[in-house]
Coordinates of C-alpha atoms in Angstrom, one line a residue:
M1 CA 178.9 55.7 152.2
K2 CA 176.6 58.6 151.6
K3 CA 173.1 58.9 152.1
R4 CA 170.7 58.6 149.2
K5 CA 169.4 62.0 149.4
K6 CA 165.0 60.8 149.8
M7 CA 162.9 62.9 147.1
T8 CA 160.1 64.3 148.5
S9 CA 157.2 64.7 146.7
S10 CA 157.5 68.2 144.4
D11 CA 160.7 66.2 143.0
V12 CA 158.8 63.7 142.3
A13 CA 156.2 65.5 140.5
F14 CA 158.9 67.6 138.8
N15 CA 160.5 64.4 137.3
I16 CA 157.1 63.1 135.8
F17 CA 156.7 66.5 134.2
N18 CA 160.3 66.8 133.0
Y19 CA 160.0 63.1 131.7
A20 CA 156.2 64.1 129.9
V21 CA 157.9 66.5 128.3
F22 CA 160.5 65.4 126.8
L23 CA 158.6 62.2 125.8
I24 CA 156.4 64.7 123.9
I25 CA 159.3 66.6 122.2
T26 CA 160.9 63.1 121.7
L27 CA 157.6 62.0 119.8
I28 CA 157.0 64.7 117.7
C29 CA 160.6 64.8 116.3
V30 CA 160.6 61.3 115.6
Y31 CA 156.9 60.5 114.5
P32 CA 157.9 62.0 111.0
F33 CA 160.8 59.9 110.2
Y34 CA 157.9 56.9 111.3
Y35 CA 155.2 58.4 109.1
M36 CA 156.6 58.0 106.0
I37 CA 158.6 54.6 106.8
I38 CA 154.7 53.1 107.2
N39 CA 153.6 54.7 104.4
T40 CA 155.9 53.0 102.0
V41 CA 155.9 49.4 103.3
S42 CA 151.8 50.1 103.2
S43 CA 149.4 49.2 100.5
N44 CA 149.5 52.3 98.3
D45 CA 145.9 53.0 98.0
L46 CA 145.5 53.6 101.6
S47 CA 148.5 55.3 101.7
A48 CA 147.4 57.9 99.2
N49 CA 144.2 58.4 100.2
G50 CA 145.8 59.4 103.9
A51 CA 143.8 56.3 105.6
I52 CA 147.9 55.2 106.7
N53 CA 148.9 57.1 110.2
F54 CA 149.8 55.5 113.2
L55 CA 149.9 51.3 112.2
P56 CA 151.2 49.7 108.4
K57 CA 148.4 48.2 106.8
G58 CA 149.1 45.4 103.7
I59 CA 152.5 45.5 104.1
H60 CA 155.0 44.9 101.2
L61 CA 158.4 46.2 100.3
D62 CA 157.7 46.7 96.3
N63 CA 158.2 50.5 96.8
Y64 CA 162.0 49.8 97.7
K65 CA 162.3 47.1 95.4
Q66 CA 161.0 49.7 92.5
V67 CA 162.9 52.6 93.3
L68 CA 166.2 50.9 94.1
S69 CA 165.5 49.9 90.3
L70 CA 164.8 53.3 88.5
Q71 CA 167.9 53.7 85.7
G72 CA 170.6 55.8 86.6
L73 CA 170.0 55.1 90.5
P74 CA 173.5 53.5 90.9
T75 CA 175.7 55.9 89.6
A76 CA 174.1 58.7 91.4
A77 CA 174.0 56.8 94.8
L78 CA 178.4 56.2 94.2
I79 CA 178.7 60.1 93.2
S80 CA 176.8 61.3 96.2
L81 CA 178.5 58.6 98.2
F82 CA 182.3 59.3 96.9
R83 CA 181.9 63.6 97.1
T84 CA 180.0 63.1 100.7
V85 CA 183.5 61.2 101.8
L86 CA 186.2 63.3 100.0
G87 CA 184.4 66.6 100.6
M88 CA 183.8 65.9 104.7
A89 CA 187.6 64.8 104.6
A90 CA 188.8 67.2 102.4
T91 CA 186.4 70.2 104.7
V92 CA 187.7 68.2 107.8
L93 CA 191.1 68.9 107.1
A94 CA 190.8 72.4 105.6
S95 CA 189.0 73.6 108.9
A96 CA 191.6 71.8 111.7
F97 CA 194.4 73.1 109.9
L98 CA 193.4 77.2 109.2
G99 CA 191.3 77.1 112.5
F100 CA 195.1 76.2 113.6
M101 CA 197.2 78.6 111.7
F102 CA 194.3 81.5 113.0
T103 CA 195.1 80.5 116.5
Q104 CA 199.6 81.2 115.7
E105 CA 200.2 84.8 116.9
K106 CA 203.3 84.0 114.8
M107 CA 201.2 84.1 111.5
W108 CA 201.7 86.7 108.5
H109 CA 198.9 89.5 108.2
R110 CA 196.6 86.6 110.5
K111 CA 194.1 88.9 112.2
F112 CA 193.6 89.9 108.4
W113 CA 192.9 87.0 106.9
Y114 CA 191.1 85.5 109.6
R115 CA 188.6 88.5 109.1
F116 CA 188.6 87.8 105.1
F117 CA 187.1 84.5 106.0
I118 CA 185.0 85.4 108.2
I119 CA 183.1 88.1 105.9
T120 CA 182.4 85.7 103.4
M121 CA 180.0 84.4 105.9
Y122 CA 177.9 87.8 105.3
F123 CA 178.7 88.6 102.1
N124 CA 178.5 86.5 98.6
A125 CA 179.1 87.6 94.9
G126 CA 175.5 85.5 93.9
L127 CA 174.7 83.1 91.8
I128 CA 175.7 84.6 88.1
P129 CA 179.5 85.7 89.0
M130 CA 179.9 81.8 90.9
F131 CA 178.6 79.9 88.1
V132 CA 180.8 82.1 85.9
T133 CA 183.5 81.6 88.3
M134 CA 183.4 77.3 88.0
K135 CA 183.0 77.7 84.3
T136 CA 186.7 79.6 84.3
L137 CA 188.2 77.3 86.3
H138 CA 186.8 74.2 84.6
L139 CA 185.2 72.7 87.2
T140 CA 181.8 72.7 85.2
N141 CA 180.5 69.5 84.9
T142 CA 182.6 68.0 86.5
F143 CA 182.9 65.7 90.3
W144 CA 185.3 68.5 91.8
V145 CA 182.5 71.2 91.2
Y146 CA 180.9 68.8 94.2
V147 CA 184.0 69.1 96.3
I148 CA 186.6 71.8 95.8
P149 CA 183.8 75.2 96.2
A150 CA 183.0 73.7 99.9
I151 CA 186.2 72.9 101.8
V152 CA 186.9 76.0 103.3
Q153 CA 183.8 76.9 105.8
P154 CA 183.9 79.9 107.4
F155 CA 182.2 78.9 110.7
N156 CA 183.6 75.4 111.1
I157 CA 186.9 76.9 110.9
I158 CA 185.6 79.7 113.7
L159 CA 184.0 76.8 115.6
V160 CA 187.8 75.0 115.3
K161 CA 189.2 77.8 116.5
T162 CA 187.4 78.2 119.5
Y163 CA 188.7 74.7 120.1
I164 CA 192.1 75.2 119.7
E165 CA 192.4 78.4 122.0
S166 CA 190.7 76.2 124.6
M167 CA 193.6 73.9 125.1
P168 CA 196.6 74.8 127.4
K169 CA 199.5 76.9 125.1
S170 CA 202.1 74.7 127.2
L171 CA 201.5 72.2 125.2
Q172 CA 202.6 73.9 121.8
E173 CA 205.3 76.0 123.7
A174 CA 206.8 72.8 125.4
A175 CA 206.6 70.5 121.7
E176 CA 208.5 73.9 120.3
I177 CA 210.6 73.7 122.8
D178 CA 212.2 70.1 122.0
G179 CA 212.2 71.1 118.6
A180 CA 208.7 70.6 117.1
G181 CA 207.7 72.9 114.2
V182 CA 204.0 74.0 113.3
L183 CA 203.3 71.3 111.3
T184 CA 204.8 69.4 113.8
V185 CA 202.8 70.9 116.5
F186 CA 199.1 70.4 113.9
W187 CA 199.9 66.6 113.0
K188 CA 201.3 65.1 116.5
I189 CA 199.5 67.7 118.8
V190 CA 196.8 69.5 117.3
L191 CA 194.8 66.8 115.8
P192 CA 194.2 64.2 118.1
L193 CA 193.4 66.8 120.5
A194 CA 190.8 67.8 118.8
K195 CA 188.8 65.2 118.0
P196 CA 185.4 65.8 119.1
I197 CA 185.4 69.5 117.2
L198 CA 186.5 67.6 113.7
A199 CA 183.9 64.9 114.8
T200 CA 181.1 67.9 114.8
V201 CA 182.5 69.3 112.1
A202 CA 182.3 66.3 109.9
I203 CA 178.7 66.2 110.4
F204 CA 177.7 69.6 109.4
A205 CA 179.9 68.5 106.3
A206 CA 178.9 65.5 105.6
V207 CA 174.7 65.9 106.2
G208 CA 176.1 69.2 103.8
Q209 CA 177.2 67.3 101.1
W210 CA 174.8 64.5 101.1
N211 CA 171.5 66.5 101.4
S212 CA 172.9 68.9 98.2
F213 CA 171.6 69.1 95.1
Q214 CA 171.2 72.1 93.9
D215 CA 175.1 72.4 92.6
T216 CA 174.4 69.7 90.1
L217 CA 171.3 71.6 89.6
I218 CA 173.4 74.5 88.3
Y219 CA 177.1 73.2 87.3
I220 CA 176.0 69.5 85.7
T221 CA 174.5 68.6 82.5
D222 CA 176.3 65.1 82.3
Q223 CA 173.3 62.6 83.6
K224 CA 176.3 60.3 84.7
L225 CA 177.7 62.8 87.2
Y226 CA 173.9 63.5 88.7
S227 CA 173.9 63.0 92.5
L228 CA 171.4 60.4 93.9
Q229 CA 169.8 63.8 95.8
Y230 CA 169.0 65.3 92.7
L231 CA 168.0 62.1 90.1
L232 CA 165.5 61.6 93.5
Y233 CA 164.3 65.4 93.6
T234 CA 164.0 65.4 89.8
Y235 CA 161.9 62.2 90.2
I236 CA 159.4 63.6 93.0
N237 CA 159.2 66.8 91.1
Q238 CA 157.8 64.1 88.0
A239 CA 155.7 61.2 89.9
S240 CA 152.3 63.1 89.8
S241 CA 152.9 63.7 85.9
L242 CA 154.5 60.3 85.0
A243 CA 151.7 58.7 87.5
A244 CA 148.9 60.6 85.8
M245 CA 150.5 59.9 81.8
V246 CA 150.3 56.1 82.8
R247 CA 147.4 56.2 84.2
S248 CA 145.7 58.6 81.2
S249 CA 147.8 55.9 78.3
G250 CA 148.1 52.4 80.4
T251 CA 151.0 51.8 78.8
A252 CA 154.4 51.7 80.1
A253 CA 156.6 53.7 77.5
I254 CA 159.6 54.4 79.5
S255 CA 161.3 53.1 83.0
A256 CA 160.0 55.6 85.7
A257 CA 156.6 55.6 83.6
S258 CA 156.5 51.8 84.2
L259 CA 157.4 52.6 88.1
A260 CA 154.3 54.7 88.3
T261 CA 152.2 52.6 87.0
Q262 CA 152.6 50.4 90.3
Q263 CA 152.9 53.4 92.9
T264 CA 150.6 56.8 93.3
P265 CA 152.9 59.8 93.6
T266 CA 152.9 59.8 97.5
S267 CA 154.1 56.5 98.0
I268 CA 156.9 57.4 95.4
R269 CA 157.8 60.9 97.7
M270 CA 158.0 58.7 100.8
T271 CA 159.5 56.5 99.5
V272 CA 162.0 58.9 97.5
S273 CA 162.8 60.7 101.1
V274 CA 163.1 57.8 103.3
I275 CA 166.4 56.2 101.1
V276 CA 167.4 59.8 101.3
V277 CA 167.7 60.7 105.0
L278 CA 168.3 57.1 106.0
P279 CA 171.6 56.6 105.0
I280 CA 172.9 60.0 106.9
L281 CA 170.9 59.0 109.9
F282 CA 173.7 56.2 110.6
V283 CA 176.6 59.1 111.0
Y284 CA 174.9 60.4 113.9
P285 CA 175.8 57.8 116.0
I286 CA 178.8 57.2 114.6
F287 CA 179.9 60.8 116.1
Q288 CA 177.3 61.2 118.5
R289 CA 179.7 60.1 121.2
F290 CA 181.8 63.4 120.2
F291 CA 178.9 66.1 118.9
V292 CA 177.6 67.4 121.8
K293 CA 181.4 67.6 123.5
G294 CA 182.9 69.4 120.2
I295 CA 180.0 72.2 120.6
M296 CA 179.9 72.7 124.4
I297 CA 184.1 73.1 124.9
G298 CA 184.5 74.9 121.6
S299 CA 181.6 77.3 122.2
V300 CA 183.6 78.4 125.7
K301 CA 186.8 80.1 125.8
G302 CA 189.0 80.4 128.1

């Protein structure tokens, strides 16, 4: 058995310094989420006055009950869930296939098409031409406007391509000798071995789809197709005016105003932020073990 190396006083001091620095960085990263959560479960008047900083006071869950009862919220939540799942799956599949094809030297004009995709990272037509394109394709006011424009992501394609290029070429050559075609190599060899980078792409795609609300603002006028993020974004912007209106009139004319009578704009914003952030946080633990591996292997060629 190898003897454990005895730590010197300088080693101990260095370790303590490292742990202290990383602990401070961790607290800085975690505290904003903790701050939002304790303000959503604390007394609303104390929260509005900025009295809740470290420990919750007057704990209650009425904020969540009332925000979750907001009209149209269940439908919007389903829209966001479906667009996240379908958009993520489509983006991962497209990134995997295109990344694989761009590694195939026998692909027709491979370099031209690769550069054609990559140049879109730096140049785009702009908002108005994009809207006209979606309108011409009859995608406005449809669910598919959330999914189709986001399928091809050049950055994700680069990640997958670099990762596949790090694989031994002998794997594909051996499969081709046994009679495997391009699609067979892709489905049975490349996809199973590319799980780490595909999990990384899945995280990027899921976070992007879940957090997006501008596409709803630009392309959607049908309230049945509002995403959760857009609905809550609208409600955050209206929180102050709704609360002021209710305080001045003392009436509950609409469901949103009825919600504002029992809440402050601060509690509304905090609660909505937590509702939007928490679901996507559960994605990271699932793919965490693939994330770092995928990024590291895909970032180094050879």
